[in-house]
Amino acid sequence: MKKQPIKIAAVIDIGSSAVRMQIAQWNGEEILPLDRVEQAIHLGQEVFNIGQISFETVRKLSQILTSFLELAHEYGIKKVRTTATTAMREATNRLQVVNQIFLETHLEVEVLEDQEVNSLMFDVMLRDELTTDAKTLLVFAGTGITGLALCQDKQISFTHSLDMGMLKTASMLRAFTEETRHFDQAVQEYYLCNLSQLLGISDFSGIEHIYLNSGYVGLLHRLLQHDDQPTTHTISMSEMEQLYQSHQKMTLYQIASRYQLSEEESGAIYYILTLVHCLYQLLGCSVLSLSSARLTDATLSLLLLPEAKRIYNNTKTQGALRTALSTAMHYRCYYPHTLYVMQMADALFEALGKLHNFSPHQRLLLESACILSEIGNYTNTRNPSRTSADLVLNMQLYGLNKHEVFLIAGIISPDDILDLQSKDWNSVEYENDVLFISKMNALLRLACALDYSQQQKGQLQSTQLEKGILTIQMGVHEDYSLEKWIFEHQISYLEKSFGITTVLATEPVLPKEDEI
Amino acid sequence: MNQAPFNNRELSWLDFNYRVLEEAEKKSNPVLERLKFLAITASNLDEFFMVRVSYLQDKSKALSDSMDDSGLTAEEQLPLVLEKAKQFQLDQIAILDSLLLKMREKNVNLLAWDELSEGQQQYADNLFYDEIFPVLSPLAVDPARPFPFLSNKSLNLGIKLDSGEDEPFYGVLQLPSILPRFIQLPSNQGWDFLALEDLVVRHLSELFSAYPVLAWGIFRVTRSADFDADDETEDLLEEMIRTLKKRKRGKPIRVEVSHGFDEELWLFLRPLLRVSKKHVQEIPGRLDLAAFFKIASTKGADELRLSPISPIQAADFIGYENMFEAIRQRDRMVHHPYQSFQHVQDFITQAASDPDVLAIKMTLYRVSGQSKVVSALERAAEAGKAVTVLVELKARFDEENNIQWAKRLECAGCHVIYGVTGLKTHCKITLVVRRESSGIRRYVHLGTGNYNDVTSHIYTDIGIFTCDQTFGMDASALFNQLTGFSKGSDFNRLVAAPLGIRSFLERCIDREIENHKNGGSSGIYIKINSLLDGAIIKKLYQASQSGVPVRLLVRGICALVPGVKGYSENITVRSIVGQLLEHSRIYQFENNGNPLVYLGSADLMPRNLDRRIELLFPVSDSVLRQRLLDILELMWQDNTNAREQGNDKIYRPVDKQGKSLNSQKALYRMAKKELKAAQKLVEETLS
């Protein structure tokens, strides 16, 4: 077998409370860690209090990054992938900060969205042996956010990111401690309110296992008096409950004093204990696994492991479709119809893809739009498309960022969404988005038209594009007049967007029961 | 006895110096070797006064009522220490007198002026006029002029002059340290010396020509050096320079005066020296015995010294030109000075010139003035490699030296870090990052002693070379902490102070106790330089009380008292003082038949465990571990240079049962045997 080349990579994560760099190499068999450094920096405190990152902090951040780069150079690494998360993203002066960092260090900082962070973290957790086939709730307890994902058979079917993390818990706790001696109850109620809302969105029943990831898992092991500190560890929920009960009435100061922790660390401990306690209250599962994998572990894996990027993208694609589908089902969409529309849209996409240079990722956006396009129908009968788009716009789909979700909403209802979002995008990007949305919307319209009655009357036999005419050949087994009539009304969109005309040709066939 | 028995730190140290003095008395040692030991005790005692006595005096003045583990306050310790030190100096003089006679038998003569031949007198006078006279500065002392500053450890002459009136005039003459204390004279047979003060005294009337000399006396001032730099400062380098200036002008802590010092002259001088009576020591002989190093190392008199232990090649590196190749095969060990420090220098030098080496990181505590290590680091930085050096500026009495070459390293482009706030970095570690076809590989050298090519000829130390990736990870993590890249983290293999060594050793001792209770094999064997930490000593008492056999090979201070009923019946304490300075630190735990062996930089003193960055590292390679176990066993068998502490706190020579064994010589033989075997193996392989 041909020996794989040695790969060395360094990644930096600019987090809310620290900047971390990890350096590792792939030796053809495994990832070997080379170096791991961390410097505290309080971006989160600044951003969550004053909304932006101060000049002094930018300067300090640049100094840290410069020294990290020097360390990376010691391993002969020239390019370092650098990501930033919640604090940087939410800073109002984000663009200036990223630009200043680039000028100082030549590092291009990728500001990740919560969903991207979640996807990366969940990807690491899914690859871990602790994620079994059982129905599991993956929890990423971050500094700024709490990411949740439902998975079964190692496949994610739902994901959500809550705007509550270690920093928010700490500030909430400080405020409540001054107000009431029942501060623990107030914090718990807040958590339960946020978490229980999720129970209405997806099926949380039958969860057997919670798998929690946090950078503070090592501390938790210390509190649990585990001698060694493995990277992952499975413990009983009752052990965690005991720990929660013995700490719930303690202020951050008291926790910090007892264990000689920083206030940040004691905030993290309180956050994790309360989060796990509330999940236990809501879900009642008995097993908890802990992982201390970092975002840098996830990004390093992508850079070093062969095929990792492809597998990750594949997982994201599957996860996005699965979460879209489970959401559509939760809105009581008709499953055979949803799949039928997606199939039709896929066929049209395929027929036009080469000419228009469509990518697999664009197909994913179209497929997601197909799945979610009718959720509005079951929510609000007035202007259901707009309702669908509105719902999608505020939805979290596994592996997809805000812009991608915006595109999906746009595909579903272009006029409403493009008008709504136009100010947020610069002109070139916006125009590209308009063009893409109008093309995909045209495909969606035709696909929907082909099953307007939701009875899957026809089977696609072929599509052919020749001399500017797209011919769709359908074998139909029932009266197809309604679909044809609707189809005729939607053709103009395809003509306008693709510059081609379309012909729907039908011929009678016998029905195939198990077609879908 | 209700309270656990403890030796007082300072008295225990003086006991150690007595053990060195015994070597000066030992008839089996050649005469100049004995003189060298005598000089060592004098140098040691100077440092003891500058640091420890000064500390005790300050603490005593502050009326601190805190007691040490032996139950003594500083106020109680001070008179005991001064009394013992006084007796020590008297004993030194007695030994010197007998040694000078012995030396004469071997034609090494320290001569009085009258004993010099005419030619020698002529030679000495010429030398005086040509080289000595120009650098002397006779100073008149009177109430109108400030008393001159007399530098630390300088030899001075106090002079009473006839003013022609009732009140005499006084003068002071400092003998500059740049002048040789003993002048070697031309001689037809053997080696003849004249003391500098004897020559200068001959010419006093020329130096104070205006007034006749009525009387003169020699005195020597030792100043306090117990100053520490404030390392909370922004610029540690600058602060250290300031501290050194301060140290040079420290308060006098001891004044030694020659026997028969003129009373009137002394009554005049003493108040000006600002020293109390109890800190004045009258010496019935020569002052500044440390200067006898010069005579002890006289060229051409090798037969009057022990045959030197000249470092040889380490067997572990025979057959390898490239050290990295050797280390890749397996871990390598070098035992200095039996095996050459050159291997360590080669490691750095090869790394510096190896195009595949990307980075070198190193801690430096004490290095020699002409260090090849420093030169190699400079070359590496100039060649574009990333070189990071942690220079510990707070290494006592080496600060000035360290500042000099730290600046040199900076100029060469090295990234120099001046220690960690609040902690002294005492660990000895080098990390070399190398790009190889199999990826990045890290080579680590871990040692028990400093990267100092000069002391490596005299100090026994052990170093391990490894490219085990867990050590590499730990070394990187350690340097990241030292350079401030990251906060403290757990190590895979290394154990580091101040956070880890204390608890690690306590766990190890607990495990031995547990093993013993469970009927398993147990035992503790620790070889260190000083044992002072109260908590660890109590833990060792606990082990002894539980029946765990404890062997301690402690060269210097040992606050633990062995053989005390109910406390330490199972503890034996020995100390080896010999030709070489025992310096390696080895920790062995029986571990139920699977011995754990750790090497490291840490002694068992509170400063090592709580205020320094120290490292212990395991030796897991079975071959190396067995070698270390053999070395430890051999040292314990020493019945030539080893002394054993009784429960009366007195050290006595170990019983010579059977053949006499000098462990240092035996280890040298062992190194030679290993070398021979390795060379033979290489030859056989080649043929």
CSV table of C-alpha atoms in Angstrom, one decimal, chain A residues 113-296:
chain,number,residue,atom,x,y,z
A,113,GLU,CA,-21.7,30.9,13.2
A,114,ASP,CA,-23.1,28.9,16.1
A,115,GLN,CA,-24.4,26.3,13.7
A,116,GLU,CA,-21.0,25.8,12.2
A,117,VAL,CA,-19.5,25.5,15.6
A,118,ASN,CA,-22.1,23.0,16.5
A,119,SER,CA,-21.7,21.0,13.3
A,120,LEU,CA,-17.9,20.8,13.9
A,121,MET,CA,-18.3,19.8,17.5
A,122,PHE,CA,-21.0,17.3,16.8
A,123,ASP,CA,-18.9,15.8,14.0
A,124,VAL,CA,-16.1,15.1,16.5
A,125,MET,CA,-18.6,13.6,19.0
A,126,LEU,CA,-20.3,11.5,16.3
A,127,ARG,CA,-16.9,10.0,15.4
A,128,ASP,CA,-16.2,9.2,19.1
A,129,GLU,CA,-16.9,5.7,20.2
A,130,LEU,CA,-19.1,7.0,23.1
A,131,THR,CA,-21.8,7.9,20.6
A,132,THR,CA,-23.7,4.7,20.2
A,133,ASP,CA,-26.6,3.8,18.1
A,134,ALA,CA,-29.0,4.6,21.0
A,135,LYS,CA,-31.0,7.8,20.9
A,136,THR,CA,-28.6,10.3,22.2
A,137,LEU,CA,-28.7,14.0,23.0
A,138,LEU,CA,-25.4,15.6,22.1
A,139,VAL,CA,-24.7,18.8,24.1
A,140,PHE,CA,-22.0,21.3,23.3
A,141,ALA,CA,-21.7,23.5,26.4
A,142,GLY,CA,-19.8,26.5,25.0
A,143,THR,CA,-18.8,29.8,26.5
A,144,GLY,CA,-21.4,31.7,24.5
A,145,ILE,CA,-23.9,29.1,23.4
A,146,THR,CA,-25.4,25.7,24.2
A,147,GLY,CA,-25.7,23.5,21.2
A,148,LEU,CA,-28.0,20.5,21.2
A,149,ALA,CA,-28.5,17.7,18.7
A,150,LEU,CA,-30.6,14.6,18.7
A,151,CYS,CA,-29.0,11.6,17.1
A,152,GLN,CA,-29.8,8.0,16.6
A,153,ASP,CA,-27.8,5.4,14.8
A,154,LYS,CA,-25.1,8.0,14.8
A,155,GLN,CA,-27.3,10.2,12.6
A,156,ILE,CA,-28.4,13.7,13.5
A,157,SER,CA,-32.1,14.4,13.2
A,158,PHE,CA,-32.5,17.7,15.0
A,159,THR,CA,-30.2,20.5,16.1
A,160,HIS,CA,-30.7,23.6,18.0
A,161,SER,CA,-28.5,26.3,19.5
A,162,LEU,CA,-29.5,28.1,22.6
A,163,ASP,CA,-28.3,31.6,23.4
A,164,MET,CA,-27.1,30.6,26.8
A,165,GLY,CA,-23.6,29.5,27.8
A,166,MET,CA,-21.1,29.8,30.5
A,167,LEU,CA,-20.7,33.6,30.4
A,168,LYS,CA,-24.5,34.3,30.4
A,169,THR,CA,-25.0,31.9,33.3
A,170,ALA,CA,-22.2,33.6,35.3
A,171,SER,CA,-23.7,37.0,34.8
A,172,MET,CA,-27.2,35.8,35.5
A,173,LEU,CA,-26.0,34.1,38.7
A,174,ARG,CA,-24.2,37.3,39.8
A,175,ALA,CA,-27.4,39.3,39.3
A,176,PHE,CA,-29.7,36.8,41.0
A,177,THR,CA,-27.3,36.3,43.9
A,178,GLU,CA,-27.7,40.0,44.8
A,179,GLU,CA,-31.5,39.8,44.4
A,180,THR,CA,-32.5,36.5,46.1
A,181,ARG,CA,-31.1,33.7,48.2
A,182,HIS,CA,-33.0,31.4,45.9
A,183,PHE,CA,-30.8,32.3,43.0
A,184,ASP,CA,-30.3,28.6,42.1
A,185,GLN,CA,-34.1,28.3,41.5
A,186,ALA,CA,-34.1,31.4,39.3
A,187,VAL,CA,-31.3,30.0,37.2
A,188,GLN,CA,-32.9,26.6,37.0
A,189,GLU,CA,-36.2,28.1,35.9
A,190,TYR,CA,-34.5,30.0,33.1
A,191,TYR,CA,-32.8,26.9,31.9
A,192,LEU,CA,-36.0,24.9,32.1
A,193,CYS,CA,-38.0,27.5,30.2
A,194,ASN,CA,-35.5,27.6,27.3
A,195,LEU,CA,-35.0,23.8,27.2
A,196,SER,CA,-38.7,22.8,27.4
A,197,GLN,CA,-39.5,25.0,24.4
A,198,LEU,CA,-37.4,22.6,22.4
A,199,LEU,CA,-39.6,19.7,23.4
A,200,GLY,CA,-42.4,21.1,21.3
A,201,ILE,CA,-40.2,21.3,18.2
A,202,SER,CA,-38.8,17.8,18.0
A,203,ASP,CA,-39.3,14.4,19.5
A,204,PHE,CA,-37.2,14.2,22.7
A,205,SER,CA,-38.8,11.1,24.0
A,206,GLY,CA,-36.8,7.9,24.6
A,207,ILE,CA,-33.4,9.6,24.9
A,208,GLU,CA,-31.1,7.1,26.7
A,209,HIS,CA,-27.9,8.9,26.8
A,210,ILE,CA,-26.6,12.5,27.1
A,211,TYR,CA,-23.2,13.1,25.7
A,212,LEU,CA,-21.8,16.5,26.8
A,213,ASN,CA,-18.8,18.3,25.5
A,214,SER,CA,-17.2,21.2,27.3
A,215,GLY,CA,-13.7,22.6,27.6
A,216,TYR,CA,-14.3,22.5,31.4
A,217,VAL,CA,-14.8,18.7,31.6
A,218,GLY,CA,-11.4,18.3,33.2
A,219,LEU,CA,-12.6,20.5,36.1
A,220,LEU,CA,-15.7,18.5,36.4
A,221,HIS,CA,-13.6,15.3,36.7
A,222,ARG,CA,-11.7,17.1,39.5
A,223,LEU,CA,-14.9,17.9,41.4
A,224,LEU,CA,-16.1,14.3,40.9
A,225,GLN,CA,-12.7,13.2,42.3
A,226,HIS,CA,-11.8,11.1,39.4
A,227,ASP,CA,-8.1,10.3,39.7
A,228,ASP,CA,-7.3,10.4,36.1
A,229,GLN,CA,-8.7,12.8,33.6
A,230,PRO,CA,-9.5,10.9,30.4
A,231,THR,CA,-10.7,12.9,27.4
A,232,THR,CA,-14.0,11.1,27.6
A,233,HIS,CA,-15.7,9.5,30.6
A,234,THR,CA,-19.1,7.9,31.2
A,235,ILE,CA,-20.7,8.5,34.6
A,236,SER,CA,-24.1,8.0,36.1
A,237,MET,CA,-26.5,10.8,36.2
A,238,SER,CA,-27.1,10.3,39.9
A,239,GLU,CA,-23.4,11.1,40.5
A,240,MET,CA,-23.9,14.4,38.7
A,241,GLU,CA,-27.1,15.1,40.6
A,242,GLN,CA,-25.3,14.7,43.9
A,243,LEU,CA,-22.7,17.1,42.7
A,244,TYR,CA,-25.3,19.6,41.6
A,245,GLN,CA,-27.1,19.4,44.9
A,246,SER,CA,-24.0,20.0,46.8
A,247,HIS,CA,-23.2,23.1,44.8
A,248,GLN,CA,-26.5,24.6,43.8
A,249,LYS,CA,-26.6,26.9,46.8
A,250,MET,CA,-23.0,28.0,46.4
A,251,THR,CA,-22.2,31.4,44.9
A,252,LEU,CA,-19.5,31.6,42.2
A,253,TYR,CA,-17.2,33.1,44.8
A,254,GLN,CA,-17.8,30.2,47.1
A,255,ILE,CA,-17.1,27.6,44.4
A,256,ALA,CA,-14.0,29.5,43.3
A,257,SER,CA,-12.7,29.6,46.9
A,258,ARG,CA,-13.4,26.0,47.7
A,259,TYR,CA,-11.6,24.7,44.6
A,260,GLN,CA,-9.2,27.5,44.0
A,261,LEU,CA,-10.7,28.3,40.7
A,262,SER,CA,-11.0,31.5,38.7
A,263,GLU,CA,-14.5,33.1,38.6
A,264,GLU,CA,-14.7,32.0,35.0
A,265,GLU,CA,-14.1,28.4,35.9
A,266,SER,CA,-16.6,28.4,38.7
A,267,GLY,CA,-19.1,30.0,36.3
A,268,ALA,CA,-18.4,27.2,33.9
A,269,ILE,CA,-18.9,24.5,36.6
A,270,TYR,CA,-22.2,26.1,37.7
A,271,TYR,CA,-23.4,26.3,34.1
A,272,ILE,CA,-22.6,22.6,33.4
A,273,LEU,CA,-24.1,21.3,36.6
A,274,THR,CA,-27.3,23.3,36.1
A,275,LEU,CA,-27.6,22.4,32.4
A,276,VAL,CA,-27.2,18.7,33.1
A,277,HIS,CA,-29.5,18.9,36.1
A,278,CYS,CA,-32.3,20.5,34.0
A,279,LEU,CA,-31.8,18.0,31.1
A,280,TYR,CA,-32.1,15.3,33.6
A,281,GLN,CA,-35.3,16.8,35.0
A,282,LEU,CA,-36.8,17.0,31.5
A,283,LEU,CA,-35.5,13.8,29.9
A,284,GLY,CA,-34.8,11.5,32.8
A,285,CYS,CA,-32.1,9.6,31.1
A,286,SER,CA,-29.6,7.9,33.3
A,287,VAL,CA,-26.2,8.0,31.5
A,288,LEU,CA,-24.0,10.9,30.9
A,289,SER,CA,-20.8,10.9,28.9
A,290,LEU,CA,-18.3,13.7,29.0
A,291,SER,CA,-15.9,14.9,26.3
A,292,SER,CA,-13.3,17.6,26.4
A,293,ALA,CA,-12.7,17.8,22.7
A,294,ARG,CA,-12.1,21.3,21.5
A,295,LEU,CA,-13.1,23.2,18.4
A,296,THR,CA,-9.5,23.0,17.5
